[in-house]
């Protein structure tokens, strides 16, 4: 998975008229990856993950 910055860079370079092959060389990713991100037409939206509750409750295990 690419970073958000790389995904946006792919969109910008494509709008500037660069070929998929040129974009893939510049970013160091495969042509198929560039095609995939161009087909999406949107930048990826990352969601925050809810923090997990620890199994080791500090009250139950004060010696840890």
N, CA, C and O atoms as a printed pandas DataFrame, in Angstrom:
     atom_number atom_name residue_name chain_id  residue_number  x_coord  y_coord  z_coord
0              1         N          UNK        A               1    0.848   -1.170    0.000
1              2        CA          UNK        A               1    0.000    0.000    0.000
2              3         C          UNK        A               1    0.899    1.241    0.000
3              4         O          UNK        A               1    1.902    1.309    0.710
4              5         N          UNK        A               2    0.512    2.187   -0.798
5              6        CA          UNK        A               2    1.281    3.421   -0.891
6              7         C          UNK        A               2    0.856    4.413    0.183
7              8         O          UNK        A               2   -0.229    4.317    0.756
8              9         N          UNK        A               3    1.732    5.353    0.432
9             10        CA          UNK        A               3    1.372    6.417    1.362
10            11         C          UNK        A               3    0.394    7.362    0.670
11            12         O          UNK        A               3    0.262    7.357   -0.554
12            13         N          UNK        A               4   -0.273    8.153    1.459
13            14        CA          UNK        A               4   -1.222    9.120    0.917
14            15         C          UNK        A               4   -0.513   10.101   -0.014
15            16         O          UNK        A               4   -1.059   10.497   -1.043
16            17         N          UNK        A               5    0.692   10.484    0.351
17            18        CA          UNK        A               5    1.471   11.416   -0.467
18            19         C          UNK        A               5    1.783   10.816   -1.841
19            20         O          UNK        A               5    1.691   11.507   -2.856
20            21         N          UNK        A               6    2.149    9.537   -1.873
21            22        CA          UNK        A               6    2.445    8.886   -3.147
22            23         C          UNK        A               6    1.197    8.765   -4.016
23            24         O          UNK        A               6    1.266    8.948   -5.231
24            25         N          UNK        A               7    0.058    8.458   -3.399
25            26        CA          UNK        A               7   -1.192    8.335   -4.152
26            27         C          UNK        A               7   -1.575    9.665   -4.786
27            28         O          UNK        A               7   -2.026    9.706   -5.931
28            29         N          UNK        A               8   -1.398   10.741   -4.049
29            30        CA          UNK        A               8   -1.703   12.072   -4.588
30            31         C          UNK        A               8   -0.709   12.435   -5.687
31            32         O          UNK        A               8   -1.087   13.038   -6.692
32            33         N          UNK        A               9    0.550   12.075   -5.501
33            34        CA          UNK        A               9    1.573   12.351   -6.509
34            35         C          UNK        A               9    1.244   11.648   -7.819
35            36         O          UNK        A               9    1.441   12.216   -8.893
36            37         N          UNK        A              10    0.747   10.422   -7.741
37            38        CA          UNK        A              10    0.353    9.685   -8.946
38            39         C          UNK        A              10   -0.726   10.452   -9.698
39            40         O          UNK        A              10   -0.646   10.611  -10.916
40            41         N          UNK        A              11   -1.729   10.923   -8.974
41            42        CA          UNK        A              11   -2.819   11.673   -9.610
42            43         C          UNK        A              11   -2.294   12.957  -10.265
43            44         O          UNK        A              11   -2.680   13.285  -11.387
44            45         N          UNK        A              12   -1.421   13.676   -9.568
45            46        CA          UNK        A              12   -0.894   14.946  -10.089
46            47         C          UNK        A              12   -0.044   14.712  -11.333
47            48         O          UNK        A              12   -0.193   15.418  -12.330
48            49         N          UNK        A              13    0.850   13.722  -11.277
49            50        CA          UNK        A              13    1.714   13.453  -12.425
50            51         C          UNK        A              13    0.900   13.014  -13.639
51            52         O          UNK        A              13    1.226   13.373  -14.771
52            53         N          UNK        A              14   -0.151   12.243  -13.407
53            54        CA          UNK        A              14   -1.006   11.808  -14.508
54            55         C          UNK        A              14   -1.744   12.997  -15.128
55            56         O          UNK        A              14   -1.899   13.067  -16.347
56            57         N          UNK        A              15   -2.192   13.921  -14.295
57            58        CA          UNK        A              15   -2.870   15.120  -14.801
58            59         C          UNK        A              15   -1.912   16.009  -15.592
59            60         O          UNK        A              15   -2.331   16.745  -16.486
60            61         N          UNK        A              16   -0.626   15.935  -15.256
61            62        CA          UNK        A              16    0.378   16.712  -15.981
62            63         C          UNK        A              16    0.745   16.062  -17.313
63            64         O          UNK        A              16    1.509   16.632  -18.093
64            65         N          UNK        A              17    0.204   14.870  -17.578
65            66        CA          UNK        A              17    0.424   14.217  -18.858
66            67         C          UNK        A              17    1.507   13.159  -18.861
67            68         O          UNK        A              17    1.865   12.659  -19.927
68            69         N          UNK        A              18    2.036   12.806  -17.711
69            70        CA          UNK        A              18    3.066   11.773  -17.667
70            71         C          UNK        A              18    2.439   10.403  -17.879
71            72         O          UNK        A              18    1.299   10.159  -17.484
72            73         N          UNK        A              19    3.191    9.521  -18.504
73            74        CA          UNK        A              19    2.695    8.173  -18.762
74            75         C          UNK        A              19    2.768    7.329  -17.495
75            76         O          UNK        A              19    3.463    7.669  -16.538
76            77         N          UNK        A              20    2.042    6.234  -17.515
77            78        CA          UNK        A              20    2.038    5.319  -16.369
78            79         C          UNK        A              20    3.440    4.765  -16.145
79            80         O          UNK        A              20    3.886    4.617  -15.007
80            81         N          UNK        A              21    4.124    4.462  -17.235
81            82        CA          UNK        A              21    5.483    3.926  -17.133
82            83         C          UNK        A              21    6.429    4.939  -16.489
83            84         O          UNK        A              21    7.252    4.573  -15.651
84            85         N          UNK        A              22    6.314    6.209  -16.877
85            86        CA          UNK        A              22    7.172    7.258  -16.315
86            87         C          UNK        A              22    6.875    7.477  -14.834
87            88         O          UNK        A              22    7.787    7.674  -14.032
88            89         N          UNK        A              23    5.596    7.440  -14.482
89            90        CA          UNK        A              23    5.213    7.614  -13.075
90            91         C          UNK        A              23    5.751    6.462  -12.242
91            92         O          UNK        A              23    6.266    6.674  -11.144
92            93         N          UNK        A              24    5.635    5.242  -12.757
93            94        CA          UNK        A              24    6.106    4.082  -11.996
94            95         C          UNK        A              24    7.614    4.125  -11.795
95            96         O          UNK        A              24    8.110    3.749  -10.733
96            97         N          UNK        A              25    8.340    4.577  -12.801
97            98        CA          UNK        A              25    9.798    4.707  -12.655
98            99         C          UNK        A              25   10.158    5.765  -11.618
99           100         O          UNK        A              25   11.038    5.559  -10.782
100          101         N          UNK        A              26    9.471    6.890  -11.685
101          102        CA          UNK        A              26    9.778    8.006  -10.783
102          103         C          UNK        A              26    9.512    7.648   -9.324
103          104         O          UNK        A              26   10.282    8.023   -8.440
104          105         N          UNK        A              27    8.420    6.922   -9.073
105          106        CA          UNK        A              27    8.059    6.591   -7.694
106          107         C          UNK        A              27    8.624    5.251   -7.228
107          108         O          UNK        A              27    8.600    4.945   -6.036
108          109         N          UNK        A              28    9.131    4.454   -8.168
109          110        CA          UNK        A              28    9.702    3.165   -7.800
110          111         C          UNK        A              28    8.657    2.118   -7.442
111          112         O          UNK        A              28    8.894    1.261   -6.591
112          113         N          UNK        A              29    7.500    2.189   -8.093
113          114        CA          UNK        A              29    6.443    1.196   -7.876
114          115         C          UNK        A              29    6.101    0.569   -9.221
115          116         O          UNK        A              29    6.509    1.077  -10.265
116          117         N          UNK        A              30    5.359   -0.525   -9.201
117          118        CA          UNK        A              30    5.025   -1.200  -10.447
118          119         C          UNK        A              30    3.970   -0.426  -11.226
119          120         O          UNK        A              30    3.229    0.385  -10.669
120          121         N          UNK        A              31    3.921   -0.697  -12.527
121          122        CA          UNK        A              31    2.922   -0.040  -13.376
122          123         C          UNK        A              31    1.512   -0.432  -12.962
123          124         O          UNK        A              31    0.590    0.381  -13.032
124          125         N          UNK        A              32    1.345   -1.682  -12.530
125          126        CA          UNK        A              32    0.016   -2.128  -12.094
126          127         C          UNK        A              32   -0.455   -1.350  -10.876
127          128         O          UNK        A              32   -1.644   -1.055  -10.749
128          129         N          UNK        A              33    0.460   -1.018   -9.984
129          130        CA          UNK        A              33    0.102   -0.228   -8.801
130          131         C          UNK        A              33   -0.351    1.164   -9.218
131          132         O          UNK        A              33   -1.333    1.686   -8.689
132          133         N          UNK        A              34    0.360    1.765  -10.164
133          134        CA          UNK        A              34   -0.022    3.092  -10.652
134          135         C          UNK        A              34   -1.400    3.021  -11.301
135          136         O          UNK        A              34   -2.243    3.888  -11.067
136          137         N          UNK        A              35   -1.633    1.993  -12.114
137          138        CA          UNK        A              35   -2.949    1.832  -12.757
138          139         C          UNK        A              35   -4.053    1.703  -11.718
139          140         O          UNK        A              35   -5.121    2.300  -11.856
140          141         N          UNK        A              36   -3.787    0.920  -10.677
141          142        CA          UNK        A              36   -4.795    0.707   -9.638
142          143         C          UNK        A              36   -5.190    2.028   -8.985
143          144         O          UNK        A              36   -6.376    2.289   -8.781
144          145         N          UNK        A              37   -4.214    2.854   -8.660
145          146        CA          UNK        A              37   -4.514    4.120   -7.995
146          147         C          UNK        A              37   -5.153    5.125   -8.959
147          148         O          UNK        A              37   -5.906    5.996   -8.522
148          149         N          UNK        A              38   -4.868    5.021  -10.248
149          150        CA          UNK        A              38   -5.518    5.905  -11.215
150          151         C          UNK        A              38   -6.970    5.489  -11.450
151          152         O          UNK        A              38   -7.828    6.340  -11.685
152          153         N          UNK        A              39   -7.248    4.195  -11.389
153          154        CA          UNK        A              39   -8.625    3.716  -11.562
154          155         C          UNK        A              39   -9.524    4.130  -10.409
155          156         O          UNK        A              39  -10.730    4.294  -10.597
156          157         N          UNK        A              40   -8.966    4.300   -9.233
157          158        CA          UNK        A              40   -9.768    4.639   -8.065
158          159         C          UNK        A              40  -10.381    6.031   -8.183
159          160         O          UNK        A              40  -11.459    6.272   -7.639
160          161         N          UNK        A              41   -9.724    6.943   -8.875
161          162        CA          UNK        A              41  -10.199    8.321   -9.073
162          163         C          UNK        A              41  -10.387    9.104   -7.782
163          164         O          UNK        A              41  -10.809   10.259   -7.832
164          165         N          UNK        A              42  -10.098    8.529   -6.658
165          166        CA          UNK        A              42  -10.167    9.249   -5.387
166          167         C          UNK        A              42   -8.915    8.923   -4.594
167          168         O          UNK        A              42   -8.303    7.872   -4.785
168          169         N          UNK        A              43   -8.542    9.819   -3.716
169          170        CA          UNK        A              43   -7.410    9.534   -2.848
170          171         C          UNK        A              43   -7.874    8.600   -1.742
171          172         O          UNK        A              43   -9.010    8.710   -1.281
172          173         N          UNK        A              44   -7.025    7.692   -1.313
173          174        CA          UNK        A              44   -7.443    6.757   -0.266
174          175         C          UNK        A              44   -7.732    7.478    1.041
175          176         O          UNK        A              44   -7.007    8.393    1.432
176          177         N          UNK        A              45   -8.774    7.068    1.696
177          178        CA          UNK        A              45   -9.165    7.641    2.980
178          179         C          UNK        A              45   -8.812    6.626    4.068
179          180         O          UNK        A              45   -9.304    5.498    4.058
180          181         N          UNK        A              46   -7.984    7.023    4.976
181          182        CA          UNK        A              46   -7.595    6.136    6.056
182          183         C          UNK        A              46   -8.427    6.437    7.285
183          184         O          UNK        A              46   -8.631    7.597    7.643
184          185         N          UNK        A              47   -8.902    5.389    7.925
185          186        CA          UNK        A              47   -9.706    5.557    9.124
186          187         C          UNK        A              47   -8.858    5.236   10.342
187          188         O          UNK        A              47   -7.991    4.363   10.307
188          189         N          UNK        A              48   -9.126    5.959   11.417
189          190        CA          UNK        A              48   -8.408    5.691   12.656
190          191         C          UNK        A              48   -8.949    4.416   13.286
191          192         O          UNK        A              48  -10.152    4.155   13.268
192          193         N          UNK        A              49   -8.057    3.647   13.829
193          194        CA          UNK        A              49   -8.431    2.412   14.503
194          195         C          UNK        A              49   -8.657    2.723   15.975
195          196         O          UNK        A              49   -7.871    3.437   16.599
196          197         N          UNK        A              50   -9.727    2.185   16.516
197          198        CA          UNK        A              50  -10.012    2.382   17.930
198          199         C          UNK        A              50   -8.933    1.682   18.757
199          200         O          UNK        A              50   -8.586    0.537   18.466
200          201         N          UNK        A              51   -8.400    2.344   19.773
201          202        CA          UNK        A              51   -7.378    1.694   20.599
202          203         C          UNK        A              51   -7.963    0.493   21.331
203          204         O          UNK        A              51   -9.099    0.523   21.805
204          205         N          UNK        A              52   -7.175   -0.545   21.411
205          206        CA          UNK        A              52   -7.625   -1.761   22.073
206          207         C          UNK        A              52   -7.465   -1.634   23.579
207          208         O          UNK        A              52   -6.559   -0.963   24.074
208          209         N          UNK        A              53   -8.349   -2.282   24.282
209          210        CA          UNK        A              53   -8.276   -2.304   25.740
210          211         C          UNK        A              53   -7.300   -3.409   26.135
211          212         O          UNK        A              53   -7.358   -4.521   25.611
212          213         N          UNK        A              54   -6.420   -3.092   27.048
213          214        CA          UNK        A              54   -5.412   -4.047   27.481
214          215         C          UNK        A              54   -6.048   -5.178   28.274
215          216         O          UNK        A              54   -6.937   -4.958   29.097
216          217         N          UNK        A              55   -5.579   -6.386   28.014
217          218        CA          UNK        A              55   -6.049   -7.543   28.771
218          219         C          UNK        A              55   -5.496   -7.485   30.191
219          220         O          UNK        A              55   -6.161   -7.896   31.142
220          221         N          UNK        A              56   -4.285   -6.977   30.326
221          222        CA          UNK        A              56   -3.656   -6.886   31.637
222          223         C          UNK        A              56   -4.115   -5.605   32.322
223          224         O          UNK        A              56   -3.560   -4.531   32.090
224          225         N          UNK        A              57   -5.103   -5.726   33.143
225          226        CA          UNK        A              57   -5.646   -4.584   33.876
226          227         C          UNK        A              57   -4.652   -4.185   34.962
227          228         O          UNK        A              57   -4.280   -5.034   35.771
228          229         N          UNK        A              58   -4.207   -2.933   35.014
229          230        CA          UNK        A              58   -3.209   -2.526   36.010
230          231         C          UNK        A              58   -3.691   -2.694   37.449
231          232         O          UNK        A              58   -2.868   -2.847   38.352
232          233         N          UNK        A              59   -4.989   -2.671   37.683
233          234        CA          UNK        A              59   -5.507   -2.844   39.037
234          235         C          UNK        A              59   -5.395   -4.305   39.462
235          236         O          UNK        A              59   -5.081   -4.597   40.616
236          237         N          UNK        A              60   -5.648   -5.213   38.542
237          238        CA          UNK        A              60   -5.602   -6.641   38.858
238          239         C          UNK        A              60   -4.175   -7.153   39.002
239          240         O          UNK        A              60   -3.921   -8.094   39.754
240          241         N          UNK        A              61   -3.247   -6.534   38.280
241          242        CA          UNK        A              61   -1.864   -6.992   38.295
242          243         C          UNK        A              61   -0.928   -5.838   38.664
243          244         O          UNK        A              61   -0.205   -5.350   37.796
244          245         N          UNK        A              62   -0.918   -5.389   39.914
245          246        CA          UNK        A              62   -0.073   -4.240   40.279
246          247         C          UNK        A              62    1.420   -4.559   40.243
247          248         O          UNK        A              62    2.243   -3.648   40.156
248          249         N          UNK        A              63    1.775   -5.839   40.308
249          250        CA          UNK        A              63    3.194   -6.199   40.343
250          251         C          UNK        A              63    3.835   -6.170   38.954
251          252         O          UNK        A              63    5.052   -6.320   38.856
252          253         N          UNK        A              64    3.077   -5.986   37.893
253          254        CA          UNK        A              64    3.652   -5.967   36.545
254          255         C          UNK        A              64    4.138   -4.607   36.160
255          256         O          UNK        A              64    4.648   -4.424   35.055
